[in-house]
Coordinates of C-alpha atoms in Angstrom, one line a residue:
M29 CA 0.0 0.0 0.0
Q30 CA 2.9 2.4 0.6
A31 CA 4.0 2.0 -3.0
L32 CA 0.5 2.8 -4.1
A33 CA 0.4 5.9 -1.9
A34 CA 3.8 7.1 -3.3
A35 CA 2.5 6.6 -6.9
A36 CA -0.6 8.6 -6.1
G37 CA 1.4 11.4 -4.6
I38 CA 0.5 10.7 -0.9
A39 CA 3.5 11.1 1.4
T40 CA 3.9 8.2 3.8
S41 CA 5.8 10.2 6.4
W42 CA 6.2 13.8 7.4
T43 CA 8.5 16.0 9.6
D44 CA 6.9 18.5 12.1
A45 CA 8.1 22.0 12.9
A46 CA 10.4 20.7 15.6
G47 CA 12.2 18.4 13.2
Q48 CA 10.6 15.2 14.5
G49 CA 9.6 12.5 11.9
H50 CA 6.2 10.8 11.8
S51 CA 4.8 7.9 9.8
V52 CA 1.4 8.0 8.3
T53 CA -0.8 5.2 9.5
P54 CA -2.2 2.5 7.1
D55 CA -5.8 3.6 8.0
T56 CA -5.0 7.2 6.9
L57 CA -3.3 6.0 3.7
R58 CA -6.3 3.7 2.8
A59 CA -8.8 6.5 3.5
L60 CA -7.0 9.1 1.3
L61 CA -6.4 6.6 -1.5
A62 CA -10.2 6.1 -1.5
V63 CA -10.6 9.9 -1.8
L64 CA -8.5 9.7 -4.9
D65 CA -10.6 6.8 -6.2
L66 CA -7.8 4.3 -5.7
Q67 CA -9.1 1.5 -3.6
A68 CA -6.7 -0.4 -1.3
N69 CA -8.8 -2.8 0.7
S70 CA -7.2 -6.0 -0.7
P71 CA -4.1 -7.1 -2.6
A72 CA -6.2 -7.3 -5.8
Q73 CA -7.5 -3.8 -5.4
I74 CA -4.0 -2.5 -4.7
R75 CA -2.6 -4.1 -7.9
E76 CA -5.5 -2.6 -9.9
S77 CA -5.0 0.8 -8.3
L78 CA -1.3 0.7 -9.0
E79 CA -1.9 0.2 -12.7
R80 CA -4.3 3.2 -12.7
A81 CA -1.9 5.4 -10.8
A82 CA 1.0 4.5 -13.1
A83 CA -1.0 5.8 -16.0
L84 CA -1.3 9.3 -14.6
P85 CA 0.9 12.0 -16.2
P86 CA 3.9 12.8 -14.0
P87 CA 4.4 16.4 -12.8
R88 CA 7.4 18.3 -14.2
P89 CA 10.3 17.9 -11.7
D90 CA 12.1 21.3 -11.8
A91 CA 9.6 23.9 -10.5
A92 CA 12.2 26.6 -10.3
V93 CA 12.6 26.8 -14.1
G94 CA 10.0 28.8 -16.0
P95 CA 8.7 32.4 -16.5
R96 CA 8.8 34.8 -13.6
C97 CA 5.9 36.8 -12.2
F98 CA 5.4 40.5 -12.8
G99 CA 7.8 42.3 -10.4
L100 CA 7.1 44.9 -7.8
D101 CA 9.8 47.0 -9.3
A102 CA 8.0 47.1 -12.7
A103 CA 4.7 47.8 -11.0
L104 CA 6.2 50.8 -9.4
G105 CA 7.7 52.0 -12.6
Q106 CA 11.3 51.3 -11.4
P107 CA 12.4 48.2 -13.3
G108 CA 15.6 46.8 -12.0
R109 CA 15.7 49.1 -8.9
P110 CA 15.2 47.4 -5.5
P111 CA 11.9 48.7 -4.2
R112 CA 11.5 50.1 -0.7
A113 CA 7.7 50.3 -0.8
W114 CA 5.0 50.0 1.9
G115 CA 1.3 49.4 2.0
A116 CA -1.4 48.3 4.4
T117 CA -3.8 45.3 4.9
A118 CA -7.4 45.5 6.0
Q119 CA -10.4 43.3 6.6
L120 CA -12.9 44.8 4.1
Y121 CA -16.0 43.8 6.2
G122 CA -14.6 45.7 9.2
L123 CA -14.4 49.1 7.5
R124 CA -16.9 51.7 8.5
R125 CA -18.3 54.6 6.5
S126 CA -21.1 57.0 7.1
G127 CA -24.4 55.4 6.1
D128 CA -23.2 51.8 5.8
P129 CA -25.8 49.2 6.9
G130 CA -23.5 47.2 9.2
C131 CA -20.4 46.0 7.3
G132 CA -17.7 47.3 5.1
D133 CA -18.3 47.7 1.4
T134 CA -16.4 48.7 -1.8
T135 CA -17.2 52.4 -1.2
A136 CA -15.4 52.2 2.2
L137 CA -12.6 50.3 0.6
A138 CA -12.2 53.0 -2.1
G139 CA -12.1 55.6 0.6
L140 CA -9.4 53.8 2.6
A141 CA -7.3 53.3 -0.6
R142 CA -7.5 57.0 -1.4
S143 CA -6.3 58.0 2.0
L144 CA -3.4 55.5 2.0
G145 CA -2.5 56.3 -1.6
K146 CA -2.2 60.0 -0.8
A147 CA 0.0 59.1 2.2
G148 CA 2.4 57.2 -0.1
A149 CA 1.3 53.6 0.1
C150 CA 1.7 51.5 -3.0
C151 CA -0.9 48.9 -2.2
L152 CA -3.8 47.8 0.0
G153 CA -4.2 44.1 0.8
V154 CA -7.8 43.0 1.5
S155 CA -9.3 39.9 3.1
P156 CA -10.9 37.5 0.6
V157 CA -14.1 38.7 -1.0
H158 CA -15.0 35.3 -2.6
A159 CA -18.7 34.3 -2.9
L160 CA -20.2 32.8 0.2
F161 CA -23.5 31.1 0.6
G162 CA -26.1 33.8 0.0
A163 CA -28.9 31.8 1.5
D164 CA -26.9 31.0 4.7
P165 CA -25.5 34.1 6.3
H166 CA -24.3 32.1 9.3
R167 CA -21.4 30.9 7.2
W168 CA -19.4 34.1 7.0
S169 CA -15.7 33.0 7.0
P170 CA -14.0 34.6 4.0
Y171 CA -11.7 31.6 3.8
A172 CA -14.5 29.1 3.4
P173 CA -16.2 30.3 0.2
S174 CA -18.8 28.7 -1.9
S175 CA -16.9 29.8 -5.0
R176 CA -13.5 31.4 -5.7
L177 CA -14.7 32.5 -9.1
F178 CA -17.2 35.0 -7.9
L179 CA -17.7 37.6 -5.2
N180 CA -19.4 38.1 -1.8
E181 CA -22.5 40.2 -2.7
L182 CA -22.4 41.8 0.8
I183 CA -19.5 44.0 -0.4
I184 CA -22.0 45.9 -2.6
D185 CA -22.8 49.4 -1.7
P186 CA -26.6 49.8 -2.4
D187 CA -26.0 53.5 -3.2
D188 CA -24.2 52.4 -6.3
I189 CA -27.4 51.2 -7.9
A190 CA -29.4 54.4 -7.9
G191 CA -27.8 56.8 -5.4
P192 CA -28.1 57.3 -1.6
A193 CA -31.4 59.0 -1.7
E194 CA -33.0 56.1 -3.4
T195 CA -31.4 53.7 -1.0
A196 CA -32.8 55.7 2.0
R197 CA -36.3 55.6 0.5
A198 CA -36.0 51.8 -0.1
L199 CA -35.0 51.2 3.5
E200 CA -38.0 53.3 4.7
T201 CA -40.4 51.5 2.3
L202 CA -39.2 48.1 3.5
G203 CA -39.3 49.1 7.1
L204 CA -35.6 48.4 7.5
A205 CA -34.2 51.9 8.3
A206 CA -34.0 51.4 12.0
R207 CA -32.5 48.0 11.7
A208 CA -29.8 49.3 9.3
R209 CA -28.9 52.1 11.7
A210 CA -28.6 49.6 14.6
A211 CA -26.5 47.2 12.7
A212 CA -24.2 50.1 11.6
A213 CA -23.7 51.2 15.2
A214 CA -22.8 47.7 16.5
P215 CA -19.1 46.9 17.5
L216 CA -19.3 43.6 15.7
V217 CA -20.8 42.6 12.3
D218 CA -24.1 40.8 12.9
W219 CA -23.9 38.9 9.6
P220 CA -27.5 37.4 9.6
E221 CA -28.9 40.9 10.3
V222 CA -26.7 42.7 7.8
A223 CA -27.4 40.1 5.1
A224 CA -31.2 40.4 5.7
V225 CA -31.1 44.2 5.4
K226 CA -28.7 44.5 2.5
R227 CA -30.1 41.7 0.4
A228 CA -33.7 43.1 0.8
V229 CA -32.7 46.6 -0.2
I230 CA -30.5 45.5 -3.1
D231 CA -33.2 43.3 -4.5
H232 CA -35.8 46.0 -4.1
L233 CA -33.6 48.4 -6.0
L234 CA -32.8 45.8 -8.7
K235 CA -36.5 45.3 -9.3
A236 CA -36.9 49.0 -10.0
H237 CA -33.6 49.5 -11.9
G238 CA -32.6 46.1 -13.2
A239 CA -33.6 46.9 -16.8
R240 CA -31.5 50.0 -16.9
L241 CA -28.5 48.1 -15.4
A242 CA -28.9 45.3 -17.9
A243 CA -28.6 47.7 -20.7
D244 CA -25.2 48.9 -19.4
A245 CA -22.3 48.1 -21.7
G246 CA -20.2 47.2 -18.6
W247 CA -22.7 44.6 -17.5
Q248 CA -22.9 43.1 -21.0
A249 CA -19.1 42.8 -21.2
F250 CA -19.0 41.2 -17.8
R251 CA -21.6 38.6 -18.7
A252 CA -19.9 37.8 -21.9
A253 CA -16.5 37.4 -20.2
R254 CA -17.9 35.2 -17.3
G255 CA -20.2 33.1 -19.5
R256 CA -21.5 29.8 -18.3
P257 CA -19.8 29.9 -14.9
L258 CA -21.7 33.0 -14.1
D259 CA -25.0 31.4 -15.1
D260 CA -24.1 28.3 -13.0
H261 CA -23.4 30.5 -10.0
A262 CA -26.6 32.5 -10.3
V263 CA -28.7 29.3 -10.7
F264 CA -26.9 27.7 -7.7
E265 CA -27.8 30.7 -5.5
V266 CA -31.5 30.5 -6.5
L267 CA -31.6 26.7 -6.0
D268 CA -29.8 26.8 -2.7
A269 CA -32.2 29.4 -1.3
R270 CA -35.2 27.3 -2.4
F271 CA -33.9 24.0 -1.0
R272 CA -32.9 25.6 2.3
E273 CA -36.4 26.8 2.7
Q274 CA -37.4 23.1 2.4
G275 CA -35.0 22.1 5.1
L276 CA -32.2 20.8 2.7
T277 CA -29.4 22.8 4.3
G278 CA -26.4 20.8 3.2
G279 CA -25.7 22.4 -0.1
W280 CA -25.9 20.6 -3.4
P281 CA -25.2 17.1 -1.9
S282 CA -28.4 17.3 0.0
W283 CA -30.6 18.3 -3.0
P284 CA -32.8 15.9 -4.9
Q285 CA -30.8 13.8 -7.3
D286 CA -32.2 15.6 -10.4
F287 CA -30.6 18.9 -9.3
R288 CA -27.1 17.7 -8.4
D289 CA -25.8 18.0 -11.9
P290 CA -26.0 21.6 -13.3
R291 CA -26.7 20.2 -16.9
R292 CA -29.8 18.2 -16.0
S293 CA -33.0 19.3 -17.7
S294 CA -34.6 19.8 -14.2
V295 CA -32.1 22.5 -13.5
A296 CA -32.7 24.2 -16.9
N297 CA -36.4 24.2 -16.3
M298 CA -36.1 25.7 -12.9
A299 CA -33.8 28.4 -14.2
K300 CA -36.4 29.3 -16.9
S301 CA -39.2 29.4 -14.4
A302 CA -37.2 31.6 -12.0
A303 CA -35.6 33.8 -14.7
E304 CA -36.1 37.1 -12.8
A305 CA -34.4 35.7 -9.6
V306 CA -31.5 34.3 -11.7
D307 CA -31.1 37.6 -13.6
R308 CA -30.9 39.5 -10.3
A309 CA -28.3 37.0 -9.0
R310 CA -26.2 37.7 -12.1
L311 CA -26.6 41.4 -11.7
R312 CA -25.5 41.3 -8.1
Q313 CA -22.3 39.7 -9.2
W314 CA -21.6 42.5 -11.6
L315 CA -22.4 45.2 -9.0
A316 CA -19.9 43.6 -6.6
F317 CA -17.3 43.4 -9.4
R318 CA -18.0 47.0 -10.5
G319 CA -17.6 48.3 -7.0
L320 CA -14.4 46.4 -6.5
A321 CA -13.0 47.7 -9.8
G322 CA -14.0 51.2 -8.7
A323 CA -11.9 50.7 -5.5
Q324 CA -9.0 49.6 -7.6
R325 CA -9.3 52.7 -9.8
A326 CA -9.5 54.9 -6.7
A327 CA -6.3 53.3 -5.4
T328 CA -4.3 53.9 -8.6
D329 CA -5.7 57.3 -9.1
A330 CA -4.5 58.2 -5.6
G331 CA -0.9 57.2 -6.6
M332 CA -0.7 53.5 -5.7
G333 CA 1.5 51.7 -8.1
V334 CA -0.1 48.4 -7.3
G335 CA -3.5 49.2 -5.8
L336 CA -5.6 46.4 -4.3
I337 CA -3.9 43.1 -3.5
A338 CA -6.6 40.4 -3.6
D339 CA -6.5 37.3 -1.4
L340 CA -7.0 33.9 -3.0
A341 CA -8.3 31.4 -0.3
I342 CA -6.8 27.9 -0.3
G343 CA -10.0 26.0 -1.0
V344 CA -13.8 26.0 -1.3
D345 CA -16.6 24.4 0.6
G346 CA -17.3 21.2 -1.1
S347 CA -21.1 21.7 -0.9
G348 CA -21.0 25.1 -2.7
A349 CA -21.5 26.6 -6.1
Q350 CA -18.0 26.0 -7.5
A351 CA -18.0 22.3 -6.6
W352 CA -21.5 21.9 -8.0
S353 CA -20.6 23.7 -11.3
E354 CA -17.5 21.5 -11.7
R355 CA -19.7 18.4 -11.7
A356 CA -20.5 19.3 -15.3
G357 CA -18.6 18.3 -18.4
G358 CA -17.9 14.7 -17.5
L359 CA -15.9 15.5 -14.4
N360 CA -18.6 13.9 -12.3
G361 CA -17.4 15.8 -9.2
A362 CA -13.8 14.7 -9.6
G363 CA -12.5 18.3 -9.9
I364 CA -13.1 18.7 -6.2
L365 CA -12.1 15.9 -3.9
T366 CA -14.7 14.6 -1.4
G367 CA -14.1 12.5 1.7
A368 CA -11.3 14.7 3.2
S369 CA -10.6 18.2 4.3
I370 CA -7.7 20.6 4.0
G371 CA -5.9 21.5 7.2
A372 CA -2.5 21.7 8.8
P373 CA -0.5 19.3 11.0
P374 CA 0.4 20.1 14.6
D375 CA 3.0 22.9 14.7
L376 CA 4.6 25.2 17.3
F377 CA 1.8 27.7 17.2
N378 CA -1.1 25.3 16.8
P379 CA -0.1 22.1 18.7
L380 CA -3.4 20.4 18.0
G381 CA -3.2 20.9 14.3
Q382 CA -6.0 22.5 12.2
N383 CA -8.9 21.3 10.1
W384 CA -10.1 24.0 7.8
G385 CA -13.1 22.1 6.5
L386 CA -12.3 22.9 2.9
A387 CA -12.4 20.6 -0.1
A388 CA -9.2 20.2 -2.1
P389 CA -8.8 20.2 -5.9
S390 CA -8.0 17.0 -7.6
P391 CA -4.3 17.0 -8.8
R392 CA -5.2 14.4 -11.4
V393 CA -7.8 16.7 -13.0
M394 CA -5.3 19.6 -12.8
M395 CA -2.8 17.6 -14.8
E396 CA -5.4 16.4 -17.3
T397 CA -6.7 19.9 -18.0
G398 CA -3.5 21.9 -17.9
C399 CA -4.6 23.6 -14.6
A400 CA -7.4 25.3 -16.5
G401 CA -9.6 25.8 -13.5
F402 CA -6.7 27.2 -11.5
R403 CA -6.0 29.7 -14.3
Q404 CA -9.6 30.7 -14.4
M405 CA -9.6 31.4 -10.6
L406 CA -6.5 33.5 -10.7
D407 CA -7.7 35.5 -13.6
A408 CA -11.1 36.2 -12.0
T409 CA -9.4 37.2 -8.7
L410 CA -7.1 39.6 -10.5
A411 CA -9.8 41.2 -12.7
A412 CA -10.1 44.1 -10.2
A413 CA -6.8 44.1 -8.5
G414 CA -3.1 44.9 -9.0
G415 CA -1.8 42.0 -7.0
I416 CA -2.7 38.7 -5.4
R417 CA -1.8 37.0 -2.1
I418 CA -2.1 33.2 -2.4
D419 CA -3.2 31.9 0.9
H420 CA -1.2 28.9 2.1
V421 CA 1.0 29.0 -1.0
L422 CA 2.4 25.6 0.0
G423 CA -0.8 24.2 -1.4
L424 CA 0.8 24.6 -4.9
M425 CA 3.2 21.9 -3.8
R426 CA 1.3 19.8 -1.3
L427 CA -1.8 20.0 0.9
W428 CA -2.4 18.3 4.3
L429 CA -5.5 16.3 3.8
I430 CA -7.5 14.9 6.8
P431 CA -9.9 12.0 6.1
D432 CA -13.4 12.7 7.2
G433 CA -13.8 11.8 10.9
A434 CA -10.1 11.9 11.7
S435 CA -8.2 14.4 13.8
P436 CA -5.9 17.0 12.2
A437 CA -2.9 14.9 13.4
E438 CA -4.2 11.9 11.4
G439 CA -3.7 13.4 8.0
A440 CA -1.0 13.2 5.3
Y441 CA 0.4 15.4 2.6
L442 CA -0.9 15.1 -1.0
R443 CA 1.4 16.3 -3.8
Y444 CA 0.3 18.8 -6.4
P445 CA 1.9 19.7 -9.8
L446 CA 4.0 22.6 -8.5
A447 CA 5.9 23.5 -11.7
E448 CA 2.7 23.5 -13.8
M449 CA 0.8 25.6 -11.3
L450 CA 3.7 28.1 -11.0
D451 CA 3.7 28.4 -14.8
V452 CA 0.1 29.4 -14.7
V453 CA 0.7 31.8 -11.8
A454 CA 3.5 33.5 -13.7
D455 CA 1.5 33.6 -17.0
V456 CA -1.6 35.2 -15.4
S457 CA 0.6 37.6 -13.4
Q458 CA 2.4 38.9 -16.5
H459 CA -0.9 39.1 -18.4
R460 CA -2.6 41.1 -15.7
R461 CA 0.6 43.0 -14.7
A462 CA 0.0 41.9 -11.1
V463 CA 2.4 41.2 -8.3
V464 CA 2.2 37.9 -6.4
I465 CA 2.7 37.3 -2.7
G466 CA 2.8 33.8 -1.3
E467 CA 1.7 33.1 2.3
D468 CA 4.5 30.6 3.1
L469 CA 4.2 30.3 6.9
G470 CA 4.1 27.1 8.9
T471 CA 6.0 23.9 8.2
V472 CA 7.8 24.8 5.0
P473 CA 9.8 22.0 3.0
D474 CA 13.4 22.7 2.4
G475 CA 14.0 24.5 -0.9
F476 CA 10.4 25.6 -1.4
R477 CA 11.0 29.2 -0.7
A478 CA 13.9 29.3 -3.1
V479 CA 11.6 28.0 -5.8
L480 CA 9.1 30.7 -5.1
A481 CA 11.9 33.3 -5.2
A482 CA 13.2 32.0 -8.5
R483 CA 9.7 32.5 -10.0
G484 CA 9.3 36.0 -8.6
L485 CA 6.8 35.3 -5.9
M486 CA 7.3 37.3 -2.7
G487 CA 7.2 35.3 0.4
T488 CA 5.7 36.4 3.8
R489 CA 7.7 37.1 7.0
V490 CA 6.0 37.9 10.3
L491 CA 7.8 39.7 13.1
W492 CA 6.9 37.2 15.7
F493 CA 8.6 34.4 13.9
E494 CA 11.8 36.1 12.7
R495 CA 14.2 34.7 15.3
D496 CA 17.7 33.4 15.3
A497 CA 18.9 30.2 16.9
A498 CA 18.9 31.8 20.3
Q499 CA 15.3 32.9 19.8
D500 CA 16.4 36.6 19.6
F501 CA 14.5 38.7 17.1
R502 CA 16.5 39.3 13.9
A503 CA 17.8 42.7 13.2
P504 CA 16.3 44.5 10.2
E505 CA 19.4 44.0 8.1
A506 CA 19.2 40.3 8.7
W507 CA 15.7 39.9 7.1
E508 CA 15.6 38.5 3.6
D509 CA 15.3 40.2 0.2
G510 CA 12.4 39.4 -2.0
I511 CA 9.7 39.1 0.7
T512 CA 6.9 41.1 2.3
A513 CA 7.4 42.0 5.9
T514 CA 4.5 42.4 8.3
T515 CA 4.0 42.6 12.1
T516 CA 1.2 40.1 12.1
T517 CA -1.6 38.4 10.1
H518 CA -5.3 38.0 10.6
D519 CA -4.7 34.6 12.4
L520 CA -2.2 36.0 14.8
P521 CA -2.3 38.6 17.7
T522 CA -2.1 42.2 16.9
T523 CA 1.0 44.0 18.2
A524 CA -1.0 45.4 21.1
G525 CA -2.6 42.0 21.8
W526 CA 0.8 40.2 21.7
W527 CA 2.4 42.7 24.0
Q528 CA -0.4 42.4 26.5
G529 CA -0.7 38.6 26.2
L530 CA -4.3 38.7 25.2
D531 CA -3.8 35.8 22.8
I532 CA -2.6 33.6 25.6
A533 CA -5.7 34.6 27.7
W534 CA -8.0 33.6 24.8
R535 CA -6.2 30.3 24.4
E536 CA -6.5 29.5 28.1
R537 CA -10.2 30.5 28.1
L538 CA -11.0 28.2 25.2
S539 CA -8.7 25.3 26.2
L540 CA -6.5 25.6 23.0
F541 CA -3.2 24.6 24.6
G542 CA -1.6 21.4 23.5
P543 CA 0.0 18.7 25.7
G544 CA 2.5 20.1 28.1
E545 CA 1.5 23.7 27.5
T546 CA -0.1 25.9 30.1
A547 CA -1.0 29.6 30.3
A548 CA 1.6 30.1 33.0
L549 CA 4.4 28.7 30.9
A550 CA 3.2 30.7 27.9
Q551 CA 3.1 34.0 29.9
E552 CA 6.7 33.3 31.2
T553 CA 7.9 32.8 27.7
R554 CA 6.1 36.0 26.6
T555 CA 7.7 38.0 29.4
R556 CA 11.1 36.9 28.1
D557 CA 10.0 37.6 24.5
R558 CA 8.9 41.2 25.3
T559 CA 12.4 41.9 26.6
R560 CA 13.9 40.3 23.5
L561 CA 11.7 42.4 21.2
W562 CA 12.3 45.7 23.0
S563 CA 16.0 45.0 22.9
A564 CA 15.8 44.4 19.2
F565 CA 14.0 47.7 18.8
T566 CA 16.5 49.7 20.8
N567 CA 19.5 48.1 19.0
A568 CA 17.9 49.0 15.7
G569 CA 17.3 52.6 16.9
T570 CA 13.5 52.4 16.6
A571 CA 13.0 52.7 20.4
T572 CA 14.6 54.3 23.4
G573 CA 14.2 54.0 27.1
P574 CA 13.1 51.2 29.4
E575 CA 10.8 48.4 28.2
P576 CA 7.1 49.5 28.4
A577 CA 4.8 47.8 30.8
P578 CA 2.6 45.0 29.3
D579 CA -0.5 47.3 29.5
T580 CA 1.3 50.1 27.5
P581 CA 1.6 48.8 23.9
A582 CA 1.4 52.1 22.0
P583 CA 5.2 52.7 21.9
V584 CA 5.7 49.1 20.9
I585 CA 3.5 49.4 17.9
D586 CA 5.3 52.6 16.8
A587 CA 8.7 50.9 17.2
A588 CA 7.6 47.7 15.5
L589 CA 6.4 49.5 12.3
D590 CA 9.6 51.5 12.1
F591 CA 11.6 48.3 12.7
L592 CA 9.9 46.5 9.8
G593 CA 10.3 49.6 7.6
R594 CA 14.1 49.3 8.0
S595 CA 14.2 45.7 6.9
R596 CA 15.5 44.5 3.5
A597 CA 12.0 43.6 2.4
P598 CA 11.0 45.3 -0.8
L599 CA 7.5 45.6 0.6
V600 CA 6.3 46.3 4.2
L601 CA 2.6 45.7 4.9
A602 CA 1.2 47.4 7.9
P603 CA -2.0 45.8 9.2
L604 CA -4.8 48.4 9.7
E605 CA -5.3 46.9 13.2
D606 CA -1.8 47.9 14.2
L607 CA -2.0 51.4 12.5
V608 CA -5.1 52.0 14.6
G609 CA -3.7 50.3 17.7
L610 CA -6.4 47.6 18.2
D611 CA -6.0 44.9 20.8
D612 CA -7.9 42.0 19.2
Q613 CA -7.1 39.9 16.2
P614 CA -9.6 39.2 13.4
N615 CA -9.6 35.4 13.7
L616 CA -8.5 32.9 16.3
P617 CA -7.6 29.5 14.6
G618 CA -9.2 26.5 16.2
T619 CA -12.5 28.4 17.0
I620 CA -15.7 29.1 15.2
H621 CA -18.2 30.9 17.3
E622 CA -16.3 30.8 20.6
H623 CA -14.4 33.9 19.4
P624 CA -15.9 36.7 17.3
N625 CA -14.0 35.6 14.2
W626 CA -14.4 37.8 11.0
R627 CA -16.8 40.1 12.8
R628 CA -14.7 42.9 14.4
R629 CA -15.3 46.4 13.0
M630 CA -13.0 49.4 13.0
P631 CA -13.8 51.8 15.9
A632 CA -14.5 54.8 13.7
P633 CA -15.7 55.6 10.1
L634 CA -13.5 56.6 7.3
P635 CA -11.9 58.9 6.4
G636 CA -11.6 60.1 10.0
L637 CA -10.2 56.8 11.2
V638 CA -6.9 57.2 9.3
E639 CA -6.7 61.0 10.0
T640 CA -6.2 60.5 13.8
P641 CA -2.8 61.6 15.2
A642 CA -2.0 58.0 16.2
V643 CA -2.5 56.6 12.7
V644 CA -0.8 59.5 11.0
R645 CA 2.2 59.1 13.4
R646 CA 2.4 55.3 12.7
V647 CA 2.2 55.8 8.9
G648 CA 5.1 58.3 9.4
R649 CA 7.1 55.7 11.3
V650 CA 6.7 53.1 8.5
K651 CA 7.8 55.7 5.9
M652 CA 10.7 56.7 8.1
G653 CA 11.8 53.1 8.4
R654 CA 11.7 52.7 4.6
E655 CA 13.9 55.8 4.2
K656 CA 16.4 54.8 6.8
G657 CA 16.5 51.1 6.1
V658 CA 19.0 49.1 4.1
T659 CA 19.0 47.2 0.9
R660 CA 21.4 44.6 -0.5
G661 CA 24.6 46.3 -1.6
R662 CA 24.1 49.6 0.3

């Protein structure tokens, strides 16, 4: 069975972040082989499966060879000159603007991009805006989308349809004005309430103005470009809403058999009978895209060389629109694997491992189709952006797959055609003139980062992890070239939260410590790390004086942003949470509803939020670091 697993691309062993080796159990191998449609329950089955696996086309071995991605230097109009650029990152849903009905939208995003562009930022990275389940607003994680080809309709600003006065009248007519105001004032996004209000008012406006919008040349070009996938997505949205009303809440696998294939006559008949609802679903996608494209124009008009950096999630929900659509054309569902979920093995930061509940793409189908679906996703993601961040970029090489019902530690790595996928990344990047960032954190195989660098993908380095062998924080000049540098990510504590130990308190409260870990031990380590970090800042000249108390994080944030600015990284990304000085992180891995994941809003509306003295000062510290820092050869 081990020979069969190797032939199928399943690793039979793996090494953890501490360098300790582990063997994959026979039960895990057997389960994952079944996911790949390679049965291994008897010697005869194994022999037959080996013959089938041997017929698969082998991936190209040298992934470092091939075209390079579009470079940051070229995007900034300085080809061949090492960039010293900076930008910011933000959770789009958390942005506030006057008149919003409870979550961020493309108008707020455009406003933030203008403010940052005028301050000298070259880019603004945003959390994923992939399509979620329109009929189930309780599934709001941006990293668990229904489709990576289309957009979350809740990013639409209803004012874009017919103006703010018409939106206000619609809210009053529908009796939703008071609910919209209450949702807007809340400190957290109430996704079910926001969805109810926004969808009602958007559909009300589309009934009145849909004919005018459908005559727009921009809509007609969008529909022509997106073609059948757009039709499939719109039909899925209508079907999913109808079946959920009947209690079938498990997505397309729970639907009646006649509706599980998008090419069945029953689906076509339903689409015809519900033509108005399907048309509105298509138009909502265009409105979301038009708003996002408008934010990109606002960014570049304000002086950003790159503009928006979109985020490509690592996978999709297997019960969603994209998995349903891919059942067509003879794939019979094979484009998306079922029976296992993507996750991560236990590591130093998540000792219990992680199960992300996402369906993985089929490497066999990728090889058979020349990665056509992957190309389509990249192109759609970059249609309204100047760059892309590929979440868990290690997924281009391998994914940790966990059989259904198993723990995260009971998974194994499945190999993907890295060279072929990087060819597609580079080709789309050059065509779209878009920079590419890879989120290469966690357990990274030897040589992988060198492959990314050879192809022009910028890696990601986070302040908390940049340590030497003695666990001291690396000096700015010791950071690498060819990367993006940031203080933190959405899955990690903010600088203020880290300094105060709030992440440790959350992990204790929710019992997220692994074997041998305790809150007391973690706090002891954090005490030593605070001293190490402040020492690194003072040595670099970004801080002076004694170490601040744990409940005084403001000077630490200032020093950290200056510190990153002085690094060799061509691009520094300052999280908006740190620029504002927030305590809490957007997401806490290992939780769903125990922590307010993907719900936190900014404390004030734009543009005032980024005009406060604290934010202006911190932007200045980033820029100062960029001016004072070092590059290779200086």
